[in-house]
């Protein structure tokens, strides 16, 4: 019996089946598939779902920042593109102001929520500006609070993504630990239902309780982990050290780990990168650590070390800080900001710089280090600045009273210039928005943009004699400067919003504060 051969082309299948097959491709394969032939390109372009997937990756949009999932995909895509256009022009669609009845002190931003300790009221207030009427665009403040013992209160961290507030309190006199850490629900002000323990003892049996008086602590929440960094702590067996203790606050089995640094290392700060990687900065180097589970217990392991650019004598790094990565964005590549303040005994001036590097670049440099030196130890060499810094970073020089650089994904924002003039007067400043998205930079350079309010910046570096090594022209970006000026001391940034801590000078030079929301949508 003769066999009959039937040839079926890929495009002979029903469109619904083809779209289902294409939906299993990642974004980069989808883009490549569009180049196969005009029929496949038209098929992909006809699907709002596939086009939206491509746009999300192209703009590096973070899922938590996107509109509600009940909105149609086509509408979500339109909103995303509209928001991106607004950012590119530095033109907000709405501006709303909410007066504040008190001046915030020791405040923190997280996911658009402002946390303010009010010791006189023995509570931390959490303020979330929100639209109360979508038609009139009026705003209100959603306020929550968390009780504290003001006599023992030392600090706090909070994460709306985990509905978590971690409160750091000084341990009672005579105890063998330094601090009590309580894990509470942000929304209900009670013990967090998922916390393995409602209270943990920090640095238990590690300190001399009679002498302990740390001048500096830093805390951070990232997913299941809570970290506490404590400087100049008196050890139980004598001597001064810096402690870094990390807990898995949800787990009773793999619970905590401790790293001790000699004070001569001048350790300054730490920041989580992923669920199992974090950075520690010292005056000498940038260290990459991993969180590993060994015999069912968390263990901290040093895996790579990187040198900072050398400074002119007698300048040294006075302090170094990180802009933390929000946990809800932890799976996305994004920028990290590392802030550096230098000092010297011969001058009262303190130069201040910020440099950016991509999170994924730091993680990839781990393999570069290991291939060259093997796994790191305290005595192993650093990867020199010339092998990484000049190629992968972008430096900016800051003024003393400039606004801290804010980051969301590959986009950054800052208020440019000094808040206080030479005459001692408060002055409004321009808003500078920078887009480091490599896809957008590539399109801009190729001329694939129509009307543009941005300029391409590449190859420029701060002209500073402070550094002995070149800072490098890494990370090109697109820059937009607003036409409007803003009188504000600080701000935070989200996917489609900037919130300013605005100032208003009244009669008799009294200064009042408010929260201003600039919506880019």
XYZ file of C-alpha atoms in Angstrom, residues 234-476:
243
model
C 32.171 45.254 73.198
C 32.573 41.481 72.928
C 31.851 39.219 75.863
C 35.481 38.056 75.926
C 36.893 41.560 75.490
C 37.701 43.880 72.607
C 35.717 45.939 70.116
C 34.193 44.358 66.986
C 31.485 44.958 64.390
C 28.657 42.402 64.306
C 26.389 41.372 61.430
C 23.589 39.021 62.447
C 20.978 37.662 60.023
C 17.788 35.765 60.816
C 15.351 33.806 58.719
C 12.432 35.323 60.607
C 9.938 32.776 59.231
C 11.904 29.612 60.092
C 12.627 27.840 63.368
C 15.021 25.337 61.794
C 17.404 27.477 59.707
C 17.247 30.428 62.013
C 20.231 32.708 62.392
C 23.878 33.294 61.569
C 26.538 35.695 62.769
C 29.562 37.351 61.166
C 32.169 39.241 63.186
C 34.408 41.933 61.681
C 37.492 43.415 63.272
C 37.052 47.167 63.787
C 40.321 47.722 61.910
C 38.489 46.582 58.766
C 36.310 49.713 59.081
C 33.152 47.872 58.035
C 30.407 50.386 57.271
C 27.224 48.986 55.769
C 25.451 46.004 54.198
C 22.682 45.385 51.686
C 20.884 42.307 50.368
C 21.046 41.651 46.619
C 19.021 38.425 46.395
C 17.663 35.825 48.790
C 21.142 34.329 49.168
C 23.587 37.116 48.298
C 24.457 40.335 50.097
C 27.118 43.037 49.981
C 29.203 44.456 52.817
C 31.144 47.689 52.347
C 34.246 48.681 54.262
C 36.716 51.539 53.849
C 38.970 49.128 51.943
C 36.728 46.971 49.783
C 33.339 45.716 48.692
C 32.666 42.160 49.859
C 30.125 39.715 48.402
C 28.750 37.092 50.794
C 26.407 34.145 50.352
C 23.838 32.737 52.742
C 24.178 28.962 52.639
C 22.503 26.179 54.564
C 25.040 23.846 56.137
C 23.717 20.960 58.249
C 20.281 22.633 58.368
C 21.776 25.870 59.727
C 22.304 29.191 57.961
C 25.946 30.037 57.365
C 27.565 33.192 56.011
C 30.313 32.625 53.448
C 32.636 35.205 51.860
C 32.854 34.509 48.108
C 34.346 37.598 46.390
C 36.017 40.924 47.148
C 36.342 44.047 45.027
C 38.567 47.094 45.402
C 37.261 50.648 45.324
C 39.136 53.271 43.296
C 42.236 54.505 45.100
C 42.087 57.976 46.667
C 44.588 60.796 46.811
C 46.420 60.938 50.122
C 45.304 61.880 52.803
C 41.667 61.239 51.794
C 39.915 58.099 53.052
C 36.397 56.703 52.714
C 34.546 58.170 55.687
C 31.319 56.241 55.182
C 29.675 54.153 52.463
C 25.969 53.374 52.165
C 23.683 51.474 49.780
C 20.268 52.263 48.350
C 18.433 49.036 49.233
C 16.723 46.908 46.602
C 12.971 46.510 47.264
C 12.164 42.842 47.817
C 9.204 42.779 45.407
C 11.703 43.660 42.667
C 14.324 41.107 43.741
C 13.971 38.866 40.677
C 14.578 41.763 38.261
C 17.906 43.127 37.192
C 18.185 46.710 38.374
C 20.596 49.375 39.456
C 22.355 49.486 42.801
C 23.461 52.862 44.165
C 26.569 52.983 46.352
C 27.083 56.315 48.115
C 30.586 57.345 49.233
C 31.649 60.183 51.501
C 35.373 60.979 51.784
C 37.243 62.932 54.433
C 40.751 64.106 55.232
C 42.328 65.650 58.342
C 43.587 68.577 56.272
C 40.163 69.869 55.196
C 36.649 70.344 56.536
C 35.156 69.517 53.144
C 33.688 66.044 52.626
C 33.426 65.122 48.926
C 30.413 62.936 48.239
C 29.937 60.638 45.239
C 27.370 58.056 44.150
C 28.037 55.305 41.656
C 25.630 52.913 39.968
C 26.175 49.330 38.945
C 23.703 46.715 37.729
C 22.736 44.062 40.273
C 23.282 41.231 37.776
C 26.756 42.560 36.968
C 27.792 42.186 40.604
C 26.494 38.612 40.619
C 28.366 37.817 37.400
C 31.582 39.281 38.836
C 31.451 36.487 41.413
C 32.517 33.984 38.742
C 35.148 36.418 37.445
C 36.677 36.595 40.899
C 36.572 32.836 41.517
C 38.117 32.025 38.128
C 40.998 34.363 38.937
C 41.577 33.797 42.660
C 39.322 30.951 43.799
C 36.808 31.419 46.576
C 37.564 34.468 48.710
C 38.926 34.549 52.230
C 39.769 37.413 54.548
C 43.394 37.284 53.310
C 42.775 36.728 49.600
C 43.362 39.565 47.105
C 40.645 41.878 45.826
C 39.534 42.073 42.231
C 41.184 45.393 41.291
C 39.096 48.405 40.366
C 40.565 48.409 36.861
C 39.081 44.925 36.264
C 35.514 45.911 37.052
C 34.833 49.465 38.165
C 35.856 51.498 35.139
C 33.826 49.276 32.804
C 30.610 48.611 34.714
C 29.935 51.683 36.881
C 28.741 55.248 36.440
C 29.835 57.947 38.932
C 28.083 61.165 39.944
C 29.430 63.879 42.205
C 26.939 65.187 44.760
C 26.699 68.339 46.814
C 26.409 68.187 50.579
C 22.707 69.070 50.625
C 21.711 67.317 47.405
C 18.861 64.830 47.438
C 19.687 61.156 47.739
C 19.572 59.291 44.429
C 16.376 57.250 44.161
C 16.093 54.154 41.992
C 13.333 52.014 40.540
C 14.546 49.344 38.138
C 16.812 51.048 35.593
C 15.365 54.519 36.214
C 16.781 57.015 38.718
C 15.687 60.424 39.975
C 17.279 63.177 42.002
C 16.847 66.851 42.776
C 19.849 68.616 41.285
C 21.914 71.150 43.208
C 21.982 72.506 46.740
C 18.829 72.771 48.825
C 20.383 75.658 50.765
C 21.873 78.578 48.840
C 25.109 80.333 49.754
C 22.994 82.992 51.456
C 21.444 80.327 53.678
C 18.056 80.373 51.957
C 16.072 77.315 50.889
C 15.849 77.090 47.118
C 13.802 74.933 44.721
C 15.622 72.526 42.429
C 15.169 70.841 39.087
C 14.199 67.192 38.867
C 16.626 65.019 36.905
C 15.382 61.672 35.580
C 17.880 59.197 34.124
C 17.029 56.006 32.240
C 19.783 53.361 32.180
C 17.627 50.787 30.377
C 20.034 49.306 27.779
C 17.181 48.564 25.348
C 16.060 52.190 25.309
C 19.634 53.485 25.067
C 20.266 51.192 22.079
C 17.095 52.334 20.328
C 17.957 55.982 20.969
C 21.442 55.538 19.498
C 19.962 53.754 16.465
C 17.573 56.654 15.863
C 14.486 54.522 16.512
C 12.770 57.250 18.535
C 10.543 60.005 17.224
C 10.110 63.143 19.325
C 12.507 63.038 22.248
C 12.985 65.236 25.296
C 16.018 63.241 26.402
C 19.726 63.473 25.746
C 22.119 60.564 25.531
C 25.015 60.635 27.995
C 27.934 58.312 27.460
C 31.654 58.601 27.969
C 31.351 61.380 30.564
C 32.873 60.990 34.028
C 33.224 63.408 36.963
C 36.340 65.528 36.597
C 37.773 64.919 40.056
C 41.390 64.877 41.154
C 40.327 63.016 44.272
C 40.701 59.592 42.636
C 44.002 58.085 41.524
C 42.299 55.714 39.074
C 39.925 56.508 36.199
C 36.278 56.170 37.130
C 35.355 54.969 33.674
C 32.562 55.724 31.207
C 30.368 52.685 31.928
C 26.557 52.601 31.805
C 25.317 55.079 29.185
